[in-house]
Amino acid sequence: MRVFVTGATGFLGSAVVRELIDAGHEVVGLARSDQAAASLKAAGAGVHRGSLDDLDSLRGGVTAADGVVHTAFTNISASTDFAASCRADVRAIEAMGEALEGSGRSFVVTSVTALLPPGRLGTEDTPVLEAQPRAASEERALSFAARGVRVSAVRLPPSVHGHGDRGFVPDLIGIAHARGVSAYVGDGSNRWPAVHRFDAAELFRLALEHAPAGARLHAADDEGVPFRDIAGVVGRHLGIPVTALSPEEADGHFAWLARFTSLDNPVSSELTRKRLGWHPVRPALIPDLEEGHYFAGHSGQA
């Protein structure tokens, strides 16, 4: 299968590219820079120049493909406008979905488990919180199932981890190192699901090959790691105290990341495993943290 991949040089997308090539697929990745193009060529993938904002380039990439995997999204950080990123994602999904309309081809989009109601175990069939900004991306994508597209949504947990992680966990470590304390909010019992990047990449491939139209899939190995356990590993490896914060103190300590540190988002992937035969085999989040590679370069680590 010739597969067009957005976000193909990112932390997750590069793992998806490798997974697809190893499975015998031909991959063409979206590249907005010479550096990205060179990285794709080095990985054995083809190059399609463009960006998420260039809708014509997206349509061109889709038209020449047998299937599409959409992993690109503007990273969440203090310097990004999350709502604007979500709107751009919807526009990109609409452009690609319309190009696929009536073709029966596979279209795998990236969603998030944080769309689910907090505080209880969410399943693939649990209704999402429509007020969440990224809910529009998932719902818009899945609407193409009724328009002749074999579309599916892979929901990612707050932590997609592994060597080279650029997400929330490295940011938590950086905050802890800078402030000299590893913190959690309240009693720290709120839970983050997690998955290793290579296990997540396998699920994207399985979805591309086998997922039925309209499927919602959960890329969760850990159903829910208590946040205080994450803080505990960080504190031990950095050699700093671990402490509880009140909700009022969280904003000052965690800054833009504060709204995620109290997230209680336990999720099940049981239906996904049964439907696609997905069996994560890489280290879970805490064992991956314990390996120590997340703390390289942080002076004062234990």
mmCIF file of N, CA, C and O in Angstrom, residues 180-278:
data_model
loop_
_atom_site.group_PDB
_atom_site.id
_atom_site.type_symbol
_atom_site.label_atom_id
_atom_site.label_comp_id
_atom_site.label_asym_id
_atom_site.label_seq_id
_atom_site.Cartn_x
_atom_site.Cartn_y
_atom_site.Cartn_z
ATOM 1 N N GLY A 180 13.604 22.613 41.617
ATOM 2 C CA GLY A 180 14.205 21.882 42.725
ATOM 3 C C GLY A 180 13.246 21.044 43.519
ATOM 4 O O GLY A 180 13.560 20.609 44.634
ATOM 5 N N VAL A 181 12.069 20.772 42.962
ATOM 6 C CA VAL A 181 11.085 19.930 43.630
ATOM 7 C C VAL A 181 10.207 19.266 42.575
ATOM 8 O O VAL A 181 9.856 19.890 41.563
ATOM 9 N N SER A 182 9.889 18.009 42.775
ATOM 10 C CA SER A 182 8.990 17.291 41.885
ATOM 11 C C SER A 182 7.618 17.253 42.547
ATOM 12 O O SER A 182 7.474 16.713 43.649
ATOM 13 N N ALA A 183 6.628 17.820 41.896
ATOM 14 C CA ALA A 183 5.343 18.054 42.558
ATOM 15 C C ALA A 183 4.199 17.305 41.888
ATOM 16 O O ALA A 183 4.261 16.929 40.716
ATOM 17 N N TYR A 184 3.163 17.094 42.672
ATOM 18 C CA TYR A 184 1.879 16.613 42.183
ATOM 19 C C TYR A 184 0.798 17.435 42.865
ATOM 20 O O TYR A 184 1.062 18.143 43.851
ATOM 21 N N VAL A 185 -0.424 17.360 42.356
ATOM 22 C CA VAL A 185 -1.510 18.192 42.871
ATOM 23 C C VAL A 185 -2.430 17.356 43.756
ATOM 24 O O VAL A 185 -2.806 16.237 43.393
ATOM 25 N N GLY A 186 -2.783 17.919 44.931
ATOM 26 C CA GLY A 186 -3.648 17.203 45.857
ATOM 27 C C GLY A 186 -2.957 15.960 46.381
ATOM 28 O O GLY A 186 -1.791 16.001 46.794
ATOM 29 N N ASP A 187 -3.676 14.831 46.341
ATOM 30 C CA ASP A 187 -3.054 13.585 46.786
ATOM 31 C C ASP A 187 -2.362 12.838 45.650
ATOM 32 O O ASP A 187 -1.801 11.764 45.858
ATOM 33 N N GLY A 188 -2.403 13.408 44.434
ATOM 34 C CA GLY A 188 -1.703 12.808 43.296
ATOM 35 C C GLY A 188 -2.296 11.515 42.792
ATOM 36 O O GLY A 188 -1.649 10.792 42.039
ATOM 37 N N SER A 189 -3.546 11.244 43.167
ATOM 38 C CA SER A 189 -4.162 9.975 42.757
ATOM 39 C C SER A 189 -4.755 10.037 41.348
ATOM 40 O O SER A 189 -5.200 9.011 40.823
ATOM 41 N N ASN A 190 -4.794 11.236 40.764
ATOM 42 C CA ASN A 190 -5.290 11.333 39.390
ATOM 43 C C ASN A 190 -4.390 10.535 38.450
ATOM 44 O O ASN A 190 -3.184 10.429 38.662
ATOM 45 N N ARG A 191 -4.984 9.974 37.408
ATOM 46 C CA ARG A 191 -4.297 8.964 36.589
ATOM 47 C C ARG A 191 -4.095 9.408 35.144
ATOM 48 O O ARG A 191 -4.982 9.967 34.526
ATOM 49 N N TRP A 192 -2.896 9.106 34.645
ATOM 50 C CA TRP A 192 -2.573 9.312 33.235
ATOM 51 C C TRP A 192 -2.417 7.947 32.558
ATOM 52 O O TRP A 192 -1.583 7.139 32.980
ATOM 53 N N PRO A 193 -3.176 7.681 31.486
ATOM 54 C CA PRO A 193 -2.845 6.521 30.651
ATOM 55 C C PRO A 193 -1.571 6.812 29.870
ATOM 56 O O PRO A 193 -1.148 7.974 29.758
ATOM 57 N N ALA A 194 -0.957 5.785 29.342
ATOM 58 C CA ALA A 194 0.317 5.966 28.645
ATOM 59 C C ALA A 194 0.531 4.834 27.648
ATOM 60 O O ALA A 194 -0.065 3.757 27.760
ATOM 61 N N VAL A 195 1.420 5.087 26.682
ATOM 62 C CA VAL A 195 1.779 4.066 25.697
ATOM 63 C C VAL A 195 3.176 4.366 25.175
ATOM 64 O O VAL A 195 3.574 5.530 25.069
ATOM 65 N N HIS A 196 3.922 3.330 24.887
ATOM 66 C CA HIS A 196 5.225 3.499 24.250
ATOM 67 C C HIS A 196 5.015 3.849 22.779
ATOM 68 O O HIS A 196 4.105 3.339 22.119
ATOM 69 N N ARG A 197 5.865 4.712 22.252
ATOM 70 C CA ARG A 197 5.693 5.197 20.877
ATOM 71 C C ARG A 197 5.669 4.068 19.846
ATOM 72 O O ARG A 197 4.912 4.125 18.866
ATOM 73 N N PHE A 198 6.466 3.027 20.049
ATOM 74 C CA PHE A 198 6.505 1.946 19.068
ATOM 75 C C PHE A 198 5.260 1.065 19.138
ATOM 76 O O PHE A 198 4.809 0.540 18.112
ATOM 77 N N ASP A 199 4.684 0.911 20.324
ATOM 78 C CA ASP A 199 3.408 0.202 20.421
ATOM 79 C C ASP A 199 2.292 1.018 19.769
ATOM 80 O O ASP A 199 1.416 0.470 19.089
ATOM 81 N N ALA A 200 2.326 2.337 19.985
ATOM 82 C CA ALA A 200 1.336 3.199 19.342
ATOM 83 C C ALA A 200 1.473 3.133 17.824
ATOM 84 O O ALA A 200 0.470 3.069 17.100
ATOM 85 N N ALA A 201 2.706 3.125 17.333
ATOM 86 C CA ALA A 201 2.931 3.049 15.890
ATOM 87 C C ALA A 201 2.346 1.771 15.304
ATOM 88 O O ALA A 201 1.765 1.784 14.210
ATOM 89 N N GLU A 202 2.492 0.678 16.035
ATOM 90 C CA GLU A 202 1.903 -0.576 15.552
ATOM 91 C C GLU A 202 0.387 -0.462 15.443
ATOM 92 O O GLU A 202 -0.222 -0.961 14.488
ATOM 93 N N LEU A 203 -0.236 0.198 16.401
ATOM 94 C CA LEU A 203 -1.691 0.348 16.349
ATOM 95 C C LEU A 203 -2.108 1.181 15.138
ATOM 96 O O LEU A 203 -3.117 0.879 14.490
ATOM 97 N N PHE A 204 -1.367 2.227 14.821
ATOM 98 C CA PHE A 204 -1.691 3.003 13.625
ATOM 99 C C PHE A 204 -1.634 2.126 12.377
ATOM 100 O O PHE A 204 -2.480 2.240 11.485
ATOM 101 N N ARG A 205 -0.626 1.252 12.304
ATOM 102 C CA ARG A 205 -0.554 0.355 11.140
ATOM 103 C C ARG A 205 -1.740 -0.596 11.103
ATOM 104 O O ARG A 205 -2.354 -0.798 10.039
ATOM 105 N N LEU A 206 -2.074 -1.186 12.233
ATOM 106 C CA LEU A 206 -3.203 -2.100 12.278
ATOM 107 C C LEU A 206 -4.501 -1.402 11.891
ATOM 108 O O LEU A 206 -5.351 -1.971 11.205
ATOM 109 N N ALA A 207 -4.653 -0.159 12.341
ATOM 110 C CA ALA A 207 -5.843 0.607 11.981
ATOM 111 C C ALA A 207 -5.892 0.855 10.482
ATOM 112 O O ALA A 207 -6.943 0.711 9.840
ATOM 113 N N LEU A 208 -4.757 1.228 9.909
ATOM 114 C CA LEU A 208 -4.685 1.460 8.467
ATOM 115 C C LEU A 208 -5.097 0.212 7.693
ATOM 116 O O LEU A 208 -5.842 0.282 6.713
ATOM 117 N N GLU A 209 -4.606 -0.932 8.142
ATOM 118 C CA GLU A 209 -4.834 -2.176 7.408
ATOM 119 C C GLU A 209 -6.212 -2.791 7.657
ATOM 120 O O GLU A 209 -6.804 -3.388 6.744
ATOM 121 N N HIS A 210 -6.735 -2.647 8.886
ATOM 122 C CA HIS A 210 -7.879 -3.477 9.248
ATOM 123 C C HIS A 210 -9.056 -2.772 9.911
ATOM 124 O O HIS A 210 -10.134 -3.369 9.992
ATOM 125 N N ALA A 211 -8.892 -1.559 10.419
ATOM 126 C CA ALA A 211 -9.975 -0.955 11.200
ATOM 127 C C ALA A 211 -11.201 -0.680 10.331
ATOM 128 O O ALA A 211 -11.082 -0.184 9.205
ATOM 129 N N PRO A 212 -12.388 -0.990 10.838
ATOM 130 C CA PRO A 212 -13.608 -0.674 10.081
ATOM 131 C C PRO A 212 -13.890 0.816 10.098
ATOM 132 O O PRO A 212 -13.403 1.551 10.961
ATOM 133 N N ALA A 213 -14.685 1.260 9.152
ATOM 134 C CA ALA A 213 -15.034 2.674 9.077
ATOM 135 C C ALA A 213 -15.758 3.114 10.343
ATOM 136 O O ALA A 213 -16.656 2.422 10.838
ATOM 137 N N GLY A 214 -15.326 4.247 10.873
ATOM 138 C CA GLY A 214 -15.969 4.795 12.056
ATOM 139 C C GLY A 214 -15.412 4.309 13.377
ATOM 140 O O GLY A 214 -15.926 4.686 14.438
ATOM 141 N N ALA A 215 -14.333 3.510 13.355
ATOM 142 C CA ALA A 215 -13.791 2.928 14.581
ATOM 143 C C ALA A 215 -13.077 3.981 15.418
ATOM 144 O O ALA A 215 -12.335 4.815 14.906
ATOM 145 N N ARG A 216 -13.312 3.906 16.732
ATOM 146 C CA ARG A 216 -12.557 4.681 17.713
ATOM 147 C C ARG A 216 -11.651 3.711 18.449
ATOM 148 O O ARG A 216 -12.120 2.701 18.982
ATOM 149 N N LEU A 217 -10.367 4.011 18.487
ATOM 150 C CA LEU A 217 -9.378 3.082 19.019
ATOM 151 C C LEU A 217 -8.560 3.758 20.108
ATOM 152 O O LEU A 217 -8.247 4.943 20.008
ATOM 153 N N HIS A 218 -8.197 2.980 21.134
ATOM 154 C CA HIS A 218 -7.426 3.526 22.249
ATOM 155 C C HIS A 218 -6.009 2.976 22.252
ATOM 156 O O HIS A 218 -5.802 1.775 22.423
ATOM 157 N N ALA A 219 -5.042 3.865 22.088
ATOM 158 C CA ALA A 219 -3.633 3.479 22.150
ATOM 159 C C ALA A 219 -3.146 3.625 23.583
ATOM 160 O O ALA A 219 -2.325 4.484 23.900
ATOM 161 N N ALA A 220 -3.658 2.785 24.471
ATOM 162 C CA ALA A 220 -3.283 2.852 25.886
ATOM 163 C C ALA A 220 -2.774 1.495 26.339
ATOM 164 O O ALA A 220 -3.485 0.500 26.249
ATOM 165 N N ASP A 221 -1.532 1.479 26.808
ATOM 166 C CA ASP A 221 -0.978 0.293 27.455
ATOM 167 C C ASP A 221 -1.273 0.403 28.947
ATOM 168 O O ASP A 221 -2.025 -0.388 29.504
ATOM 169 N N ASP A 222 -0.698 1.421 29.604
ATOM 170 C CA ASP A 222 -1.090 1.723 30.972
ATOM 171 C C ASP A 222 -2.493 2.315 30.975
ATOM 172 O O ASP A 222 -2.741 3.334 30.319
ATOM 173 N N GLU A 223 -3.430 1.729 31.740
ATOM 174 C CA GLU A 223 -4.770 2.300 31.830
ATOM 175 C C GLU A 223 -4.767 3.613 32.585
ATOM 176 O O GLU A 223 -5.548 4.518 32.275
ATOM 177 N N GLY A 224 -3.907 3.730 33.589
ATOM 178 C CA GLY A 224 -3.871 4.964 34.355
ATOM 179 C C GLY A 224 -2.792 4.913 35.421
ATOM 180 O O GLY A 224 -2.931 4.201 36.415
ATOM 181 N N VAL A 225 -1.724 5.670 35.222
ATOM 182 C CA VAL A 225 -0.626 5.724 36.178
ATOM 183 C C VAL A 225 -0.891 6.886 37.142
ATOM 184 O O VAL A 225 -1.059 8.023 36.693
ATOM 185 N N PRO A 226 -0.963 6.654 38.458
ATOM 186 C CA PRO A 226 -1.144 7.777 39.386
ATOM 187 C C PRO A 226 -0.061 8.825 39.190
ATOM 188 O O PRO A 226 1.127 8.508 39.108
ATOM 189 N N PHE A 227 -0.476 10.074 39.141
ATOM 190 C CA PHE A 227 0.481 11.145 38.862
ATOM 191 C C PHE A 227 1.559 11.235 39.937
ATOM 192 O O PHE A 227 2.704 11.565 39.646
ATOM 193 N N ARG A 228 1.205 10.907 41.171
ATOM 194 C CA ARG A 228 2.223 10.958 42.235
ATOM 195 C C ARG A 228 3.322 9.928 42.004
ATOM 196 O O ARG A 228 4.465 10.136 42.425
ATOM 197 N N ASP A 229 3.008 8.820 41.296
ATOM 198 C CA ASP A 229 4.048 7.837 40.981
ATOM 199 C C ASP A 229 5.026 8.400 39.955
ATOM 200 O O ASP A 229 6.238 8.147 40.035
ATOM 201 N N ILE A 230 4.499 9.145 38.991
ATOM 202 C CA ILE A 230 5.371 9.796 38.011
ATOM 203 C C ILE A 230 6.267 10.806 38.715
ATOM 204 O O ILE A 230 7.487 10.836 38.510
ATOM 205 N N ALA A 231 5.652 11.627 39.573
ATOM 206 C CA ALA A 231 6.428 12.627 40.313
ATOM 207 C C ALA A 231 7.485 11.968 41.189
ATOM 208 O O ALA A 231 8.595 12.484 41.339
ATOM 209 N N GLY A 232 7.153 10.814 41.763
ATOM 210 C CA GLY A 232 8.095 10.111 42.623
ATOM 211 C C GLY A 232 9.326 9.639 41.880
ATOM 212 O O GLY A 232 10.465 9.779 42.365
ATOM 213 N N VAL A 233 9.134 9.072 40.688
ATOM 214 C CA VAL A 233 10.278 8.629 39.884
ATOM 215 C C VAL A 233 11.129 9.818 39.474
ATOM 216 O O VAL A 233 12.368 9.772 39.533
ATOM 217 N N VAL A 234 10.465 10.917 39.076
ATOM 218 C CA VAL A 234 11.205 12.114 38.677
ATOM 219 C C VAL A 234 12.042 12.639 39.841
ATOM 220 O O VAL A 234 13.234 12.940 39.692
ATOM 221 N N GLY A 235 11.438 12.728 41.017
ATOM 222 C CA GLY A 235 12.173 13.227 42.177
ATOM 223 C C GLY A 235 13.363 12.360 42.537
ATOM 224 O O GLY A 235 14.454 12.874 42.840
ATOM 225 N N ARG A 236 13.180 11.066 42.477
ATOM 226 C CA ARG A 236 14.266 10.155 42.839
ATOM 227 C C ARG A 236 15.427 10.253 41.859
ATOM 228 O O ARG A 236 16.595 10.279 42.261
ATOM 229 N N HIS A 237 15.133 10.318 40.566
ATOM 230 C CA HIS A 237 16.206 10.383 39.574
ATOM 231 C C HIS A 237 16.914 11.731 39.567
ATOM 232 O O HIS A 237 18.101 11.798 39.232
ATOM 233 N N LEU A 238 16.197 12.788 39.929
ATOM 234 C CA LEU A 238 16.832 14.106 39.980
ATOM 235 C C LEU A 238 17.445 14.389 41.342
ATOM 236 O O LEU A 238 18.168 15.377 41.501
ATOM 237 N N GLY A 239 17.130 13.535 42.327
ATOM 238 C CA GLY A 239 17.665 13.745 43.655
ATOM 239 C C GLY A 239 17.063 14.954 44.351
ATOM 240 O O GLY A 239 17.775 15.683 45.063
ATOM 241 N N ILE A 240 15.767 15.190 44.151
ATOM 242 C CA ILE A 240 15.086 16.340 44.737
ATOM 243 C C ILE A 240 13.850 15.883 45.494
ATOM 244 O O ILE A 240 13.350 14.769 45.280
ATOM 245 N N PRO A 241 13.312 16.730 46.388
ATOM 246 C CA PRO A 241 12.115 16.343 47.148
ATOM 247 C C PRO A 241 10.889 16.180 46.249
ATOM 248 O O PRO A 241 10.799 16.783 45.180
ATOM 249 N N VAL A 242 9.968 15.363 46.725
ATOM 250 C CA VAL A 242 8.670 15.180 46.076
ATOM 251 C C VAL A 242 7.622 15.745 47.020
ATOM 252 O O VAL A 242 7.599 15.405 48.205
ATOM 253 N N THR A 243 6.767 16.612 46.506
ATOM 254 C CA THR A 243 5.828 17.283 47.399
ATOM 255 C C THR A 243 4.478 17.477 46.746
ATOM 256 O O THR A 243 4.369 17.491 45.511
ATOM 257 N N ALA A 244 3.445 17.625 47.583
ATOM 258 C CA ALA A 244 2.088 17.882 47.116
ATOM 259 C C ALA A 244 1.842 19.378 47.041
ATOM 260 O O ALA A 244 2.334 20.150 47.872
ATOM 261 N N LEU A 245 1.064 19.789 46.047
ATOM 262 C CA LEU A 245 0.640 21.173 45.904
ATOM 263 C C LEU A 245 -0.877 21.249 45.999
ATOM 264 O O LEU A 245 -1.578 20.302 45.619
ATOM 265 N N SER A 246 -1.373 22.355 46.453
ATOM 266 C CA SER A 246 -2.811 22.594 46.391
ATOM 267 C C SER A 246 -3.173 22.982 44.964
ATOM 268 O O SER A 246 -2.314 23.436 44.195
ATOM 269 N N PRO A 247 -4.438 22.835 44.589
ATOM 270 C CA PRO A 247 -4.839 23.277 43.243
ATOM 271 C C PRO A 247 -4.503 24.735 42.985
ATOM 272 O O PRO A 247 -4.170 25.104 41.854
ATOM 273 N N GLU A 248 -4.568 25.566 44.035
ATOM 274 C CA GLU A 248 -4.272 26.986 43.881
ATOM 275 C C GLU A 248 -2.789 27.231 43.590
ATOM 276 O O GLU A 248 -2.427 28.229 42.956
ATOM 277 N N GLU A 249 -1.934 26.338 44.054
ATOM 278 C CA GLU A 249 -0.496 26.479 43.843
ATOM 279 C C GLU A 249 -0.036 25.922 42.495
ATOM 280 O O GLU A 249 1.075 26.224 42.040
ATOM 281 N N ALA A 250 -0.874 25.114 41.868
ATOM 282 C CA ALA A 250 -0.446 24.393 40.663
ATOM 283 C C ALA A 250 -0.088 25.333 39.517
ATOM 284 O O ALA A 250 0.907 25.122 38.817
ATOM 285 N N ASP A 251 -0.896 26.370 39.300
ATOM 286 C CA ASP A 251 -0.626 27.269 38.178
ATOM 287 C C ASP A 251 0.749 27.924 38.300
ATOM 288 O O ASP A 251 1.490 28.017 37.318
ATOM 289 N N GLY A 252 1.078 28.365 39.498
ATOM 290 C CA GLY A 252 2.360 29.019 39.688
ATOM 291 C C GLY A 252 3.536 28.085 39.507
ATOM 292 O O GLY A 252 4.604 28.494 39.050
ATOM 293 N N HIS A 253 3.343 26.819 39.849
ATOM 294 C CA HIS A 253 4.444 25.853 39.747
ATOM 295 C C HIS A 253 4.580 25.298 38.327
ATOM 296 O O HIS A 253 5.679 25.268 37.771
ATOM 297 N N PHE A 254 3.458 24.839 37.761
ATOM 298 C CA PHE A 254 3.501 24.133 36.477
ATOM 299 C C PHE A 254 3.268 25.037 35.267
ATOM 300 O O PHE A 254 3.442 24.579 34.136
ATOM 301 N N ALA A 255 2.847 26.298 35.508
ATOM 302 C CA ALA A 255 2.560 27.231 34.416
ATOM 303 C C ALA A 255 1.531 26.628 33.451
ATOM 304 O O ALA A 255 0.512 26.113 33.890
ATOM 305 N N TRP A 256 1.817 26.653 32.128
ATOM 306 C CA TRP A 256 0.842 26.213 31.131
ATOM 307 C C TRP A 256 0.473 24.741 31.274
ATOM 308 O O TRP A 256 -0.603 24.306 30.843
ATOM 309 N N LEU A 257 1.343 23.951 31.898
ATOM 310 C CA LEU A 257 1.100 22.521 32.032
ATOM 311 C C LEU A 257 0.148 22.183 33.183
ATOM 312 O O LEU A 257 -0.280 21.041 33.325
ATOM 313 N N ALA A 258 -0.222 23.195 33.983
ATOM 314 C CA ALA A 258 -1.004 22.941 35.189
ATOM 315 C C ALA A 258 -2.328 22.242 34.900
ATOM 316 O O ALA A 258 -2.750 21.357 35.653
ATOM 317 N N ARG A 259 -2.998 22.598 33.809
ATOM 318 C CA ARG A 259 -4.315 22.006 33.554
ATOM 319 C C ARG A 259 -4.230 20.521 33.241
ATOM 320 O O ARG A 259 -5.219 19.801 33.359
ATOM 321 N N PHE A 260 -3.050 20.060 32.865
ATOM 322 C CA PHE A 260 -2.897 18.636 32.576
ATOM 323 C C PHE A 260 -2.448 17.837 33.801
ATOM 324 O O PHE A 260 -2.660 16.626 33.864
ATOM 325 N N THR A 261 -1.816 18.505 34.756
ATOM 326 C CA THR A 261 -1.258 17.770 35.895
ATOM 327 C C THR A 261 -2.332 17.232 36.834
ATOM 328 O O THR A 261 -2.055 16.322 37.610
ATOM 329 N N SER A 262 -3.528 17.791 36.774
ATOM 330 C CA SER A 262 -4.636 17.283 37.586
ATOM 331 C C SER A 262 -5.572 16.376 36.792
ATOM 332 O O SER A 262 -6.587 15.904 37.325
ATOM 333 N N LEU A 263 -5.244 16.125 35.540
ATOM 334 C CA LEU A 263 -6.104 15.319 34.675
ATOM 335 C C LEU A 263 -6.246 13.903 35.208
ATOM 336 O O LEU A 263 -5.247 13.220 35.448
ATOM 337 N N ASP A 264 -7.488 13.455 35.394
ATOM 338 C CA ASP A 264 -7.758 12.078 35.808
ATOM 339 C C ASP A 264 -8.438 11.382 34.636
ATOM 340 O O ASP A 264 -9.638 11.514 34.421
ATOM 341 N N ASN A 265 -7.662 10.635 33.867
ATOM 342 C CA ASN A 265 -8.090 10.171 32.549
ATOM 343 C C ASN A 265 -7.849 8.666 32.355
ATOM 344 O O ASN A 265 -7.233 8.241 31.377
ATOM 345 N N PRO A 266 -8.327 7.818 33.282
ATOM 346 C CA PRO A 266 -8.109 6.383 33.082
ATOM 347 C C PRO A 266 -8.908 5.872 31.887
ATOM 348 O O PRO A 266 -10.069 6.245 31.697
ATOM 349 N N VAL A 267 -8.276 5.062 31.050
ATOM 350 C CA VAL A 267 -8.967 4.539 29.871
ATOM 351 C C VAL A 267 -8.628 3.063 29.662
ATOM 352 O O VAL A 267 -7.551 2.593 30.029
ATOM 353 N N SER A 268 -9.553 2.376 29.055
ATOM 354 C CA SER A 268 -9.367 0.974 28.698
ATOM 355 C C SER A 268 -9.097 0.860 27.199
ATOM 356 O O SER A 268 -9.657 1.615 26.404
ATOM 357 N N SER A 269 -8.258 -0.074 26.825
ATOM 358 C CA SER A 269 -8.036 -0.376 25.405
ATOM 359 C C SER A 269 -8.475 -1.803 25.081
ATOM 360 O O SER A 269 -8.068 -2.366 24.061
ATOM 361 N N GLU A 270 -9.320 -2.369 25.933
ATOM 362 C CA GLU A 270 -9.727 -3.765 25.764
ATOM 363 C C GLU A 270 -10.402 -4.000 24.416
ATOM 364 O O GLU A 270 -10.117 -4.989 23.720
ATOM 365 N N LEU A 271 -11.315 -3.108 24.025
ATOM 366 C CA LEU A 271 -12.013 -3.293 22.759
ATOM 367 C C LEU A 271 -11.055 -3.162 21.574
ATOM 368 O O LEU A 271 -11.152 -3.912 20.605
ATOM 369 N N THR A 272 -10.125 -2.234 21.661
ATOM 370 C CA THR A 272 -9.128 -2.068 20.597
ATOM 371 C C THR A 272 -8.297 -3.333 20.435
ATOM 372 O O THR A 272 -8.040 -3.795 19.312
ATOM 373 N N ARG A 273 -7.865 -3.898 21.546
ATOM 374 C CA ARG A 273 -7.047 -5.115 21.489
ATOM 375 C C ARG A 273 -7.812 -6.263 20.858
ATOM 376 O O ARG A 273 -7.260 -7.037 20.062
ATOM 377 N N LYS A 274 -9.084 -6.387 21.206
ATOM 378 C CA LYS A 274 -9.898 -7.472 20.652
ATOM 379 C C LYS A 274 -10.165 -7.256 19.174
ATOM 380 O O LYS A 274 -10.108 -8.199 18.374
ATOM 381 N N ARG A 275 -10.464 -6.032 18.796
ATOM 382 C CA ARG A 275 -10.838 -5.757 17.409
ATOM 383 C C ARG A 275 -9.673 -5.924 16.445
ATOM 384 O O ARG A 275 -9.832 -6.425 15.336
ATOM 385 N N LEU A 276 -8.471 -5.508 16.863
ATOM 386 C CA LEU A 276 -7.337 -5.475 15.933
ATOM 387 C C LEU A 276 -6.191 -6.394 16.321
ATOM 388 O O LEU A 276 -5.190 -6.455 15.614
ATOM 389 N N GLY A 277 -6.318 -7.101 17.448
ATOM 390 C CA GLY A 277 -5.236 -7.982 17.866
ATOM 391 C C GLY A 277 -3.992 -7.220 18.260
ATOM 392 O O GLY A 277 -2.863 -7.687 18.050
ATOM 393 N N TRP A 278 -4.183 -6.054 18.859
ATOM 394 C CA TRP A 278 -3.052 -5.217 19.282
ATOM 395 C C TRP A 278 -2.576 -5.666 20.654
ATOM 396 O O TRP A 278 -3.374 -5.771 21.589
#
